[in-house]
Amino acid sequence: MAEPALPLAARLSYAVGHFLNDLCASMWFTYLLLYLHSVQSYSSWGAGVLLLLGQLADGVCTPLVGYEADRSGGCCGRYGPRKSWHLVGTICVLLSFPFIFNPCLGCTAATPEWAALVYYAPFIVIFQFGWAATQISHLSLIPELVTNDHEKVELTAFRYAFTVVANIAVYGAAWLLLHFQGSHSEVPDSGPGDQLGLQDVPVFRNLSLMVVGVGAVFSLLFHLGTKEHPRQRQGLEEPSEHSPLLPPASRPMLLWKHWLREPSFYQVGMLYMSTRLIVNLSQTYMAMYLTYSLKLPKKFIATIPLVMYISGFFSSFFMKSVNKCIGRNLTYFVGLLVILAFASWVALVNLLGVAVYGAAVLLGVGSATILVMSLSMTADLIGSHTNSGAFVYGAMSFSDKVANGLAVMVIQSLYPCSSDLCCAACMGFYHWVMVIVTGGVAVVAALCLCSIFLWPIQVRFYDPSGPSPAEGATRPNSGAFQDNVVN
């Protein structure tokens, strides 16, 4: 019999569980480089080092948290392992994130840059550990809560819809803070006061405090409304007259090390990494592109990302229907086509002007589509093997975080201006950065998608009819994992 669908209230309470992470990630990827480089006047290299440190810390913590979440049985009373790790991660994020977007305590104009970077480092590491714990525990709940493929897509779409709401909230609040700061400024909007500088420190400080305040409320709603049964209690039912005298022999579970033998694990991993590179790098360098390449006023660093995520929000409502009509792979391919259209537009037109809003719509719709579909493909890969699902999400995120950090460091090291915040050469630099991180990586993602078309996502080496653990111990030549794909 088919399992009953998850109630709407349960779906909504699950979907808001990543809201704090989404709020923080929006500020992290969109404004960290801009804040450190243009507001705090740190060097391009120094800003890149801090972002790389955060991505490496996140990348290292993610698979470790995934492994522990799969192995542990919960440590907070009736909480399951996923919610326990979610709670720990939430506390770490709330305690560390506000310090990242505040000036270095005790630092003066004479303080060397390396000392300020050392000050920010521990807060960034704690924040990224908490972010990883929250993300992996939240993602790994999807296969536990629902089993139907379309329900997984729907739950992922709900989750992404709140991701879009979080980004809209951050950019809307940033626009209001910048607007009210400008209305109280004596400098005309067209003058130097409309460019980012040290006077904008209160904007980012207040924005970070608003983020943790609102995010804490939504995390509380998640913990109150989402039910996860502790793993040690699962499958323990009272015997009845209908219970078999001899229970069926247990079959071996798919462990974390077995995933390393699955080709689909690497197919989906490459696709997920490419997707995250497109989404995160475009988000990271959009503000720099608007500020230095297009020379737009600073309010555009809020309005353009806002347009992107509003368009992504509306597109998320159609994904379930499109997925049913043409399938997951073709839906992802359509998203890639939209991304390539954006990259072509930016490459062919140096000064977009008002047309930048149209380009933002394309990027928003394309990013939303490929992100939701890649997450759904990951849930599809895990399937019923939820005992090691957190490891799969952790491994995917590890490749994503490390690749993003290294890509940012490479881009920052190629920055053409050595002394000024921005010289004439940086206008074309950020222009081509936007083209490459969207169009160039989209081509790589298309190649990964082609491999999935040729070899569909499935667990090829796992044999569900293999011997039980006891049988396997006495039959060394047999096992639950085949050496060849069964055609």
Short mmCIF file of C-alpha atoms in Angstrom, two decimals:
data_model
loop_
_atom_site.label_atom_id
_atom_site.label_comp_id
_atom_site.label_asym_id
_atom_site.label_seq_id
_atom_site.Cartn_x
_atom_site.Cartn_y
_atom_site.Cartn_z
CA MET A 1 0.00 0.00 0.00
CA ALA A 2 1.17 3.49 -0.82
CA GLU A 3 2.19 5.59 2.15
CA PRO A 4 -0.02 8.60 2.91
CA ALA A 5 1.24 11.92 1.65
CA LEU A 6 3.04 14.15 4.10
CA PRO A 7 0.60 16.75 5.52
CA LEU A 8 0.94 20.31 4.30
CA ALA A 9 1.82 21.58 7.79
CA ALA A 10 4.63 19.03 8.04
CA ARG A 11 5.93 19.97 4.60
CA LEU A 12 5.96 23.66 5.49
CA SER A 13 7.62 23.11 8.87
CA TYR A 14 10.32 21.05 7.15
CA ALA A 15 10.80 23.64 4.41
CA VAL A 16 11.56 26.46 6.88
CA GLY A 17 14.25 24.40 8.62
CA HIS A 18 16.93 25.73 6.28
CA PHE A 19 15.72 29.33 6.39
CA LEU A 20 18.47 30.55 8.76
CA ASN A 21 21.12 28.92 6.58
CA ASP A 22 19.61 30.48 3.47
CA LEU A 23 19.59 33.95 5.03
CA CYS A 24 23.23 33.62 6.07
CA ALA A 25 24.28 32.09 2.75
CA SER A 26 22.67 34.97 0.89
CA MET A 27 24.80 37.47 2.80
CA TRP A 28 27.89 35.26 2.67
CA PHE A 29 27.98 34.69 -1.08
CA THR A 30 26.57 38.04 -2.20
CA TYR A 31 28.17 40.51 0.18
CA LEU A 32 31.25 39.00 1.88
CA LEU A 33 33.78 39.91 -0.83
CA LEU A 34 32.09 43.26 -1.37
CA TYR A 35 32.05 44.02 2.36
CA LEU A 36 35.67 43.06 2.96
CA HIS A 37 37.04 44.62 -0.23
CA SER A 38 34.91 47.74 -0.79
CA VAL A 39 33.72 48.58 2.76
CA GLN A 40 36.56 47.41 5.00
CA SER A 41 39.18 48.10 2.26
CA TYR A 42 40.99 44.78 2.64
CA SER A 43 42.96 43.57 -0.35
CA SER A 44 41.37 41.37 -2.98
CA TRP A 45 43.71 38.55 -1.95
CA GLY A 46 42.85 38.90 1.77
CA ALA A 47 39.10 38.84 1.08
CA GLY A 48 39.57 35.76 -1.09
CA VAL A 49 41.56 33.98 1.62
CA LEU A 50 38.74 34.44 4.16
CA LEU A 51 36.14 33.15 1.73
CA LEU A 52 38.39 30.20 0.82
CA LEU A 53 38.91 29.43 4.53
CA GLY A 54 35.14 29.34 5.02
CA GLN A 55 34.56 27.08 2.04
CA LEU A 56 37.35 24.69 3.09
CA ALA A 57 36.03 24.53 6.65
CA ASP A 58 32.55 23.84 5.31
CA GLY A 59 33.89 21.25 2.88
CA VAL A 60 35.80 19.36 5.58
CA CYS A 61 32.98 19.48 8.12
CA THR A 62 30.25 18.43 5.69
CA PRO A 63 31.19 14.75 5.07
CA LEU A 64 32.19 14.33 8.73
CA VAL A 65 28.80 15.58 9.87
CA GLY A 66 27.12 13.38 7.27
CA TYR A 67 28.96 10.31 8.52
CA GLU A 68 28.17 11.05 12.16
CA ALA A 69 24.52 11.81 11.40
CA ASP A 70 24.18 8.42 9.72
CA ARG A 71 26.01 6.62 12.53
CA SER A 72 24.53 8.28 15.63
CA GLY A 73 21.11 7.61 17.07
CA GLY A 74 20.24 11.05 18.39
CA CYS A 75 21.48 12.77 21.53
CA CYS A 76 18.71 15.15 22.55
CA GLY A 77 15.99 13.12 24.20
CA ARG A 78 13.31 12.16 21.67
CA TYR A 79 15.21 13.82 18.82
CA GLY A 80 16.52 11.75 15.99
CA PRO A 81 20.10 12.13 14.72
CA ARG A 82 19.17 14.61 11.96
CA LYS A 83 17.34 17.03 14.23
CA SER A 84 20.04 16.74 16.88
CA TRP A 85 22.73 17.83 14.42
CA HIS A 86 20.41 20.52 13.09
CA LEU A 87 20.07 21.97 16.60
CA VAL A 88 23.83 21.98 17.18
CA GLY A 89 24.44 23.65 13.83
CA THR A 90 21.80 26.31 14.42
CA ILE A 91 23.37 27.33 17.74
CA CYS A 92 26.82 27.64 16.14
CA VAL A 93 25.47 29.81 13.31
CA LEU A 94 23.57 32.12 15.67
CA LEU A 95 26.60 32.69 17.90
CA SER A 96 29.21 33.29 15.18
CA PHE A 97 27.62 34.91 12.12
CA PRO A 98 27.11 38.49 13.47
CA PHE A 99 30.84 38.83 14.15
CA ILE A 100 31.73 38.23 10.49
CA PHE A 101 29.90 41.36 9.27
CA ASN A 102 31.07 43.59 12.11
CA PRO A 103 34.37 45.49 12.27
CA CYS A 104 37.26 43.78 13.98
CA LEU A 105 37.04 44.50 17.72
CA GLY A 106 40.10 46.37 18.92
CA CYS A 107 41.40 47.01 15.40
CA THR A 108 42.47 50.51 14.36
CA ALA A 109 43.68 52.09 11.15
CA ALA A 110 47.21 51.03 12.08
CA THR A 111 46.29 47.36 12.57
CA PRO A 112 47.93 45.20 9.88
CA GLU A 113 45.60 43.33 7.57
CA TRP A 114 46.87 39.89 8.59
CA ALA A 115 45.86 40.55 12.21
CA ALA A 116 42.31 41.37 11.16
CA LEU A 117 42.17 38.22 9.04
CA VAL A 118 43.28 36.13 12.03
CA TYR A 119 40.50 37.76 14.09
CA TYR A 120 37.79 36.76 11.59
CA ALA A 121 39.10 33.22 11.01
CA PRO A 122 37.67 31.41 14.10
CA PHE A 123 34.23 32.99 13.67
CA ILE A 124 34.18 31.87 10.03
CA VAL A 125 35.19 28.31 10.94
CA ILE A 126 32.51 28.03 13.66
CA PHE A 127 29.89 29.49 11.33
CA GLN A 128 30.76 27.10 8.51
CA PHE A 129 30.71 24.08 10.83
CA GLY A 130 27.25 25.08 12.03
CA TRP A 131 26.09 25.78 8.48
CA ALA A 132 27.29 22.35 7.32
CA ALA A 133 25.64 20.55 10.24
CA THR A 134 22.33 22.28 9.56
CA GLN A 135 22.44 21.76 5.79
CA ILE A 136 23.33 18.06 5.80
CA SER A 137 20.92 17.10 8.55
CA HIS A 138 18.13 19.00 6.78
CA LEU A 139 18.81 17.55 3.32
CA SER A 140 19.10 13.99 4.62
CA LEU A 141 15.59 14.22 6.09
CA ILE A 142 14.02 14.29 2.60
CA PRO A 143 14.35 10.54 1.89
CA GLU A 144 13.26 9.83 5.48
CA LEU A 145 10.06 11.89 5.29
CA VAL A 146 8.87 10.91 1.79
CA THR A 147 9.55 7.98 -0.54
CA ASN A 148 7.64 8.91 -3.72
CA ASP A 149 9.79 10.54 -6.42
CA HIS A 150 7.30 13.31 -7.18
CA GLU A 151 6.91 14.04 -3.46
CA LYS A 152 10.69 14.36 -3.19
CA VAL A 153 10.63 16.91 -6.00
CA GLU A 154 7.73 18.72 -4.34
CA LEU A 155 9.46 18.78 -0.94
CA THR A 156 12.68 20.00 -2.55
CA ALA A 157 10.70 22.69 -4.40
CA PHE A 158 9.07 23.77 -1.11
CA ARG A 159 12.54 23.97 0.41
CA TYR A 160 13.87 25.99 -2.49
CA ALA A 161 10.84 28.28 -2.41
CA PHE A 162 11.79 29.27 1.13
CA THR A 163 15.40 29.63 -0.01
CA VAL A 164 14.16 32.18 -2.52
CA VAL A 165 12.03 33.88 0.15
CA ALA A 166 15.13 34.10 2.36
CA ASN A 167 17.15 35.72 -0.42
CA ILE A 168 14.30 38.11 -1.21
CA ALA A 169 14.14 39.05 2.47
CA VAL A 170 17.89 39.73 2.64
CA TYR A 171 17.99 41.81 -0.54
CA GLY A 172 14.80 43.66 0.37
CA ALA A 173 16.20 44.52 3.80
CA ALA A 174 19.53 45.56 2.23
CA TRP A 175 17.70 47.85 -0.19
CA LEU A 176 15.73 49.46 2.66
CA LEU A 177 18.85 49.98 4.77
CA LEU A 178 20.76 51.51 1.86
CA HIS A 179 17.73 53.63 0.91
CA PHE A 180 17.24 55.07 4.39
CA GLN A 181 20.96 55.63 4.79
CA GLY A 182 20.94 57.57 1.50
CA SER A 183 17.91 59.62 2.53
CA HIS A 184 19.77 60.79 5.66
CA SER A 185 22.99 61.47 3.78
CA GLU A 186 23.98 64.98 2.80
CA VAL A 187 25.81 63.68 -0.28
CA PRO A 188 23.72 63.54 -3.48
CA ASP A 189 22.93 60.09 -4.87
CA SER A 190 24.96 60.72 -7.99
CA GLY A 191 28.08 61.64 -6.07
CA PRO A 192 30.72 59.66 -4.17
CA GLY A 193 28.25 58.94 -1.35
CA ASP A 194 26.44 56.53 -3.64
CA GLN A 195 29.54 54.31 -3.77
CA LEU A 196 30.31 51.73 -1.12
CA GLY A 197 32.71 52.72 1.63
CA LEU A 198 33.39 52.73 5.37
CA GLN A 199 30.16 54.64 5.97
CA ASP A 200 28.23 51.48 5.02
CA VAL A 201 29.49 49.40 7.97
CA PRO A 202 26.22 49.95 9.95
CA VAL A 203 24.20 48.67 6.97
CA PHE A 204 25.91 45.28 6.97
CA ARG A 205 26.04 45.08 10.77
CA ASN A 206 22.30 45.69 11.12
CA LEU A 207 21.55 43.32 8.25
CA SER A 208 23.49 40.48 9.92
CA LEU A 209 21.62 41.03 13.21
CA MET A 210 18.27 40.96 11.40
CA VAL A 211 19.30 37.73 9.66
CA VAL A 212 20.08 35.80 12.85
CA GLY A 213 16.97 37.15 14.61
CA VAL A 214 14.51 36.13 11.91
CA GLY A 215 16.35 32.87 11.20
CA ALA A 216 16.16 31.80 14.85
CA VAL A 217 12.36 32.08 14.78
CA PHE A 218 12.04 29.87 11.69
CA SER A 219 14.47 27.30 13.11
CA LEU A 220 12.24 27.06 16.17
CA LEU A 221 9.21 26.41 13.93
CA PHE A 222 11.11 23.62 12.20
CA HIS A 223 11.98 21.87 15.46
CA LEU A 224 8.43 22.16 16.73
CA GLY A 225 6.71 20.94 13.56
CA THR A 226 9.03 18.29 12.07
CA LYS A 227 8.95 14.81 13.57
CA GLU A 228 11.86 12.41 13.19
CA HIS A 229 11.64 9.10 14.98
CA PRO A 230 14.87 8.19 16.78
CA ARG A 231 16.69 5.53 14.81
CA GLN A 232 17.03 3.12 17.70
CA ARG A 233 13.24 2.92 17.92
CA GLN A 234 12.58 2.33 14.24
CA GLY A 235 11.37 -1.13 13.34
CA LEU A 236 10.70 -2.10 17.01
CA GLU A 237 7.03 -3.06 17.09
CA GLU A 238 5.10 -5.11 19.61
CA PRO A 239 4.47 -8.66 18.32
CA SER A 240 0.90 -9.58 17.48
CA GLU A 241 -0.95 -12.70 16.36
CA HIS A 242 -0.21 -11.70 12.77
CA SER A 243 3.55 -11.44 13.34
CA PRO A 244 5.62 -14.19 11.65
CA LEU A 245 7.20 -16.74 13.96
CA LEU A 246 10.53 -16.35 12.14
CA PRO A 247 11.33 -12.76 11.08
CA PRO A 248 12.90 -12.36 7.64
CA ALA A 249 16.68 -12.44 7.54
CA SER A 250 18.21 -8.99 7.60
CA ARG A 251 19.94 -7.82 4.48
CA PRO A 252 23.16 -5.82 4.36
CA MET A 253 22.77 -2.07 4.28
CA LEU A 254 24.46 0.23 1.78
CA LEU A 255 27.26 1.79 3.83
CA TRP A 256 29.23 4.94 3.08
CA LYS A 257 32.23 3.05 1.66
CA HIS A 258 29.98 1.19 -0.79
CA TRP A 259 28.91 4.45 -2.40
CA LEU A 260 32.50 4.95 -3.56
CA ARG A 261 32.06 2.00 -5.94
CA GLU A 262 28.92 3.40 -7.56
CA PRO A 263 29.43 5.27 -10.88
CA SER A 264 26.17 7.19 -10.35
CA PHE A 265 27.62 8.61 -7.14
CA TYR A 266 30.28 10.40 -9.19
CA GLN A 267 27.86 11.34 -11.99
CA VAL A 268 25.49 13.08 -9.62
CA GLY A 269 28.41 14.52 -7.64
CA MET A 270 29.89 16.23 -10.69
CA LEU A 271 26.50 17.55 -11.74
CA TYR A 272 25.77 18.88 -8.25
CA MET A 273 29.21 20.51 -8.03
CA SER A 274 28.75 22.21 -11.42
CA THR A 275 25.30 23.41 -10.41
CA ARG A 276 26.58 24.92 -7.19
CA LEU A 277 29.47 26.59 -8.99
CA ILE A 278 27.03 28.33 -11.32
CA VAL A 279 24.65 29.40 -8.56
CA ASN A 280 27.20 30.41 -5.91
CA LEU A 281 29.83 32.07 -8.11
CA SER A 282 27.24 34.09 -10.02
CA GLN A 283 25.80 35.19 -6.69
CA THR A 284 29.25 36.04 -5.35
CA TYR A 285 30.37 38.15 -8.32
CA MET A 286 27.06 39.71 -9.33
CA ALA A 287 27.53 42.57 -6.85
CA MET A 288 31.09 43.15 -8.08
CA TYR A 289 29.91 43.07 -11.70
CA LEU A 290 27.18 45.62 -10.99
CA THR A 291 29.46 47.91 -8.98
CA TYR A 292 32.67 47.87 -11.02
CA SER A 293 31.78 46.72 -14.55
CA LEU A 294 28.40 48.39 -15.02
CA LYS A 295 29.18 51.32 -12.65
CA LEU A 296 25.67 51.21 -11.18
CA PRO A 297 24.72 52.91 -7.88
CA LYS A 298 25.03 50.79 -4.76
CA LYS A 299 21.26 50.24 -4.46
CA PHE A 300 21.55 47.87 -7.43
CA ILE A 301 23.48 45.36 -5.29
CA ALA A 302 20.11 44.78 -3.59
CA THR A 303 17.59 45.30 -6.40
CA ILE A 304 19.20 43.06 -9.05
CA PRO A 305 19.63 40.02 -6.77
CA LEU A 306 16.07 40.70 -5.59
CA VAL A 307 14.79 40.43 -9.18
CA MET A 308 16.79 37.22 -9.64
CA TYR A 309 15.24 35.49 -6.68
CA ILE A 310 11.71 36.73 -7.28
CA SER A 311 11.86 35.20 -10.76
CA GLY A 312 13.32 32.02 -9.27
CA PHE A 313 10.54 31.96 -6.69
CA PHE A 314 7.78 32.05 -9.30
CA SER A 315 9.51 29.48 -11.49
CA SER A 316 9.66 27.02 -8.56
CA PHE A 317 5.85 26.69 -8.64
CA PHE A 318 5.95 25.22 -12.16
CA MET A 319 8.78 22.75 -11.63
CA LYS A 320 6.64 19.86 -10.42
CA SER A 321 4.39 20.08 -13.47
CA VAL A 322 7.29 20.45 -15.90
CA ASN A 323 9.10 17.56 -14.21
CA LYS A 324 6.04 15.32 -14.70
CA CYS A 325 5.75 16.28 -18.38
CA ILE A 326 9.33 16.03 -19.64
CA GLY A 327 11.23 14.36 -16.81
CA ARG A 328 13.96 15.46 -14.45
CA ASN A 329 16.87 15.37 -16.90
CA LEU A 330 15.16 17.44 -19.59
CA THR A 331 13.95 19.94 -16.99
CA TYR A 332 17.56 20.39 -15.87
CA PHE A 333 18.60 20.81 -19.52
CA VAL A 334 16.01 23.57 -20.01
CA GLY A 335 17.49 25.36 -16.99
CA LEU A 336 20.96 25.11 -18.54
CA LEU A 337 19.67 26.66 -21.77
CA VAL A 338 18.34 29.64 -19.81
CA ILE A 339 21.73 30.01 -18.05
CA LEU A 340 23.53 29.94 -21.41
CA ALA A 341 21.15 32.59 -22.75
CA PHE A 342 22.12 34.84 -19.82
CA ALA A 343 25.85 34.23 -20.40
CA SER A 344 25.51 35.01 -24.11
CA TRP A 345 23.65 38.23 -23.38
CA VAL A 346 26.32 39.42 -20.93
CA ALA A 347 29.14 38.43 -23.30
CA LEU A 348 27.71 40.30 -26.29
CA VAL A 349 26.65 43.50 -24.49
CA ASN A 350 29.21 45.40 -22.42
CA LEU A 351 26.83 47.95 -20.87
CA LEU A 352 23.42 46.44 -20.27
CA GLY A 353 21.75 49.47 -18.72
CA VAL A 354 18.09 48.82 -17.88
CA ALA A 355 18.35 45.47 -19.70
CA VAL A 356 20.25 44.15 -16.67
CA TYR A 357 16.83 43.44 -15.13
CA GLY A 358 15.96 41.12 -18.01
CA ALA A 359 19.29 39.34 -17.67
CA ALA A 360 18.66 38.96 -13.93
CA VAL A 361 15.33 37.24 -14.65
CA LEU A 362 17.06 34.71 -16.92
CA LEU A 363 19.73 33.96 -14.34
CA GLY A 364 17.15 33.63 -11.56
CA VAL A 365 14.93 31.20 -13.47
CA GLY A 366 17.84 29.11 -14.72
CA SER A 367 19.55 28.91 -11.33
CA ALA A 368 16.34 27.90 -9.56
CA THR A 369 15.63 25.16 -12.10
CA ILE A 370 19.04 23.49 -12.10
CA LEU A 371 19.40 23.71 -8.32
CA VAL A 372 16.06 22.05 -7.55
CA MET A 373 16.63 19.35 -10.17
CA SER A 374 20.16 18.55 -8.95
CA LEU A 375 18.91 18.15 -5.38
CA SER A 376 16.10 15.91 -6.62
CA MET A 377 18.60 13.77 -8.53
CA THR A 378 20.63 13.38 -5.33
CA ALA A 379 17.53 12.26 -3.42
CA ASP A 380 16.76 9.89 -6.31
CA LEU A 381 20.26 8.41 -6.06
CA ILE A 382 19.84 7.74 -2.34
CA GLY A 383 16.40 6.19 -2.81
CA SER A 384 15.63 3.77 0.02
CA HIS A 385 19.23 3.74 1.31
CA THR A 386 18.52 6.43 3.88
CA ASN A 387 20.87 4.91 6.45
CA SER A 388 23.80 6.47 4.55
CA GLY A 389 21.95 9.39 2.95
CA ALA A 390 23.67 12.03 5.06
CA PHE A 391 27.07 10.81 3.85
CA VAL A 392 25.97 11.18 0.23
CA TYR A 393 24.81 14.76 0.81
CA GLY A 394 27.99 15.42 2.76
CA ALA A 395 30.22 14.15 -0.04
CA MET A 396 28.32 16.19 -2.62
CA SER A 397 28.63 19.33 -0.51
CA PHE A 398 32.32 18.67 0.15
CA SER A 399 33.12 18.81 -3.56
CA ASP A 400 30.88 21.85 -3.96
CA LYS A 401 32.43 23.86 -1.11
CA VAL A 402 36.04 23.08 -1.99
CA ALA A 403 35.46 23.80 -5.68
CA ASN A 404 33.76 27.12 -4.88
CA GLY A 405 36.52 28.18 -2.52
CA LEU A 406 39.30 27.31 -4.94
CA ALA A 407 37.48 28.99 -7.83
CA VAL A 408 37.08 32.22 -5.84
CA MET A 409 40.75 32.14 -4.83
CA VAL A 410 41.83 31.67 -8.46
CA ILE A 411 39.62 34.56 -9.59
CA GLN A 412 40.85 36.81 -6.78
CA SER A 413 44.48 36.02 -7.60
CA LEU A 414 43.86 37.12 -11.19
CA TYR A 415 42.47 40.51 -10.07
CA PRO A 416 44.29 43.04 -12.30
CA CYS A 417 44.45 46.03 -9.90
CA SER A 418 47.29 45.85 -7.40
CA SER A 419 46.80 49.01 -5.32
CA ASP A 420 43.46 50.68 -6.06
CA LEU A 421 40.11 49.18 -5.04
CA CYS A 422 39.26 49.18 -8.71
CA CYS A 423 41.20 50.41 -11.71
CA ALA A 424 40.11 50.61 -15.35
CA ALA A 425 41.09 46.99 -15.98
CA CYS A 426 38.67 45.59 -13.40
CA MET A 427 35.65 46.69 -15.47
CA GLY A 428 36.35 44.08 -18.14
CA PHE A 429 37.63 41.63 -15.53
CA TYR A 430 34.31 41.20 -13.69
CA HIS A 431 32.44 41.27 -17.00
CA TRP A 432 34.22 38.13 -18.21
CA VAL A 433 34.11 36.54 -14.76
CA MET A 434 30.30 36.59 -14.98
CA VAL A 435 30.40 35.06 -18.45
CA ILE A 436 32.77 32.23 -17.49
CA VAL A 437 31.18 31.28 -14.14
CA THR A 438 27.77 30.93 -15.82
CA GLY A 439 28.31 29.97 -19.46
CA GLY A 440 31.61 28.13 -19.05
CA VAL A 441 30.50 26.02 -16.09
CA ALA A 442 27.10 25.41 -17.77
CA VAL A 443 28.93 23.64 -20.60
CA VAL A 444 30.62 21.36 -18.03
CA ALA A 445 27.23 20.69 -16.42
CA ALA A 446 25.79 19.81 -19.84
CA LEU A 447 28.52 17.19 -20.33
CA CYS A 448 27.71 15.69 -16.92
CA LEU A 449 24.04 15.60 -17.88
CA CYS A 450 24.90 13.76 -21.11
CA SER A 451 26.54 10.99 -19.06
CA ILE A 452 23.31 10.64 -17.05
CA PHE A 453 21.30 10.40 -20.28
CA LEU A 454 23.59 7.57 -21.40
CA TRP A 455 23.89 5.83 -18.02
CA PRO A 456 20.79 6.66 -15.91
CA ILE A 457 21.07 7.18 -12.17
CA GLN A 458 20.91 3.85 -10.36
CA VAL A 459 22.78 1.82 -7.76
CA ARG A 460 24.44 -0.70 -10.06
CA PHE A 461 26.66 -2.75 -7.76
CA TYR A 462 24.24 -3.24 -4.90
CA ASP A 463 22.41 -6.60 -4.94
CA PRO A 464 19.34 -6.48 -2.66
CA SER A 465 19.05 -10.28 -2.92
CA GLY A 466 22.55 -10.84 -1.58
CA PRO A 467 23.27 -12.91 1.52
CA SER A 468 22.63 -11.68 5.02
CA PRO A 469 25.63 -10.58 7.12
CA ALA A 470 25.76 -13.98 8.83
CA GLU A 471 25.73 -15.81 5.51
CA GLY A 472 28.33 -13.51 4.06
CA ALA A 473 30.68 -14.35 6.90
CA THR A 474 30.63 -18.04 6.00
CA ARG A 475 30.68 -17.53 2.22
CA PRO A 476 33.70 -15.35 1.40
CA ASN A 477 33.08 -15.45 -2.34
CA SER A 478 29.59 -14.00 -2.06
CA GLY A 479 28.39 -10.59 -1.03
CA ALA A 480 25.81 -7.92 -1.37
CA PHE A 481 27.77 -6.03 -4.00
CA GLN A 482 28.29 -7.31 -7.50
CA ASP A 483 31.46 -6.75 -9.45
CA ASN A 484 29.67 -6.19 -12.74
CA VAL A 485 26.62 -4.27 -13.80
CA VAL A 486 23.66 -6.53 -14.45
CA ASN A 487 22.18 -5.77 -17.85
#
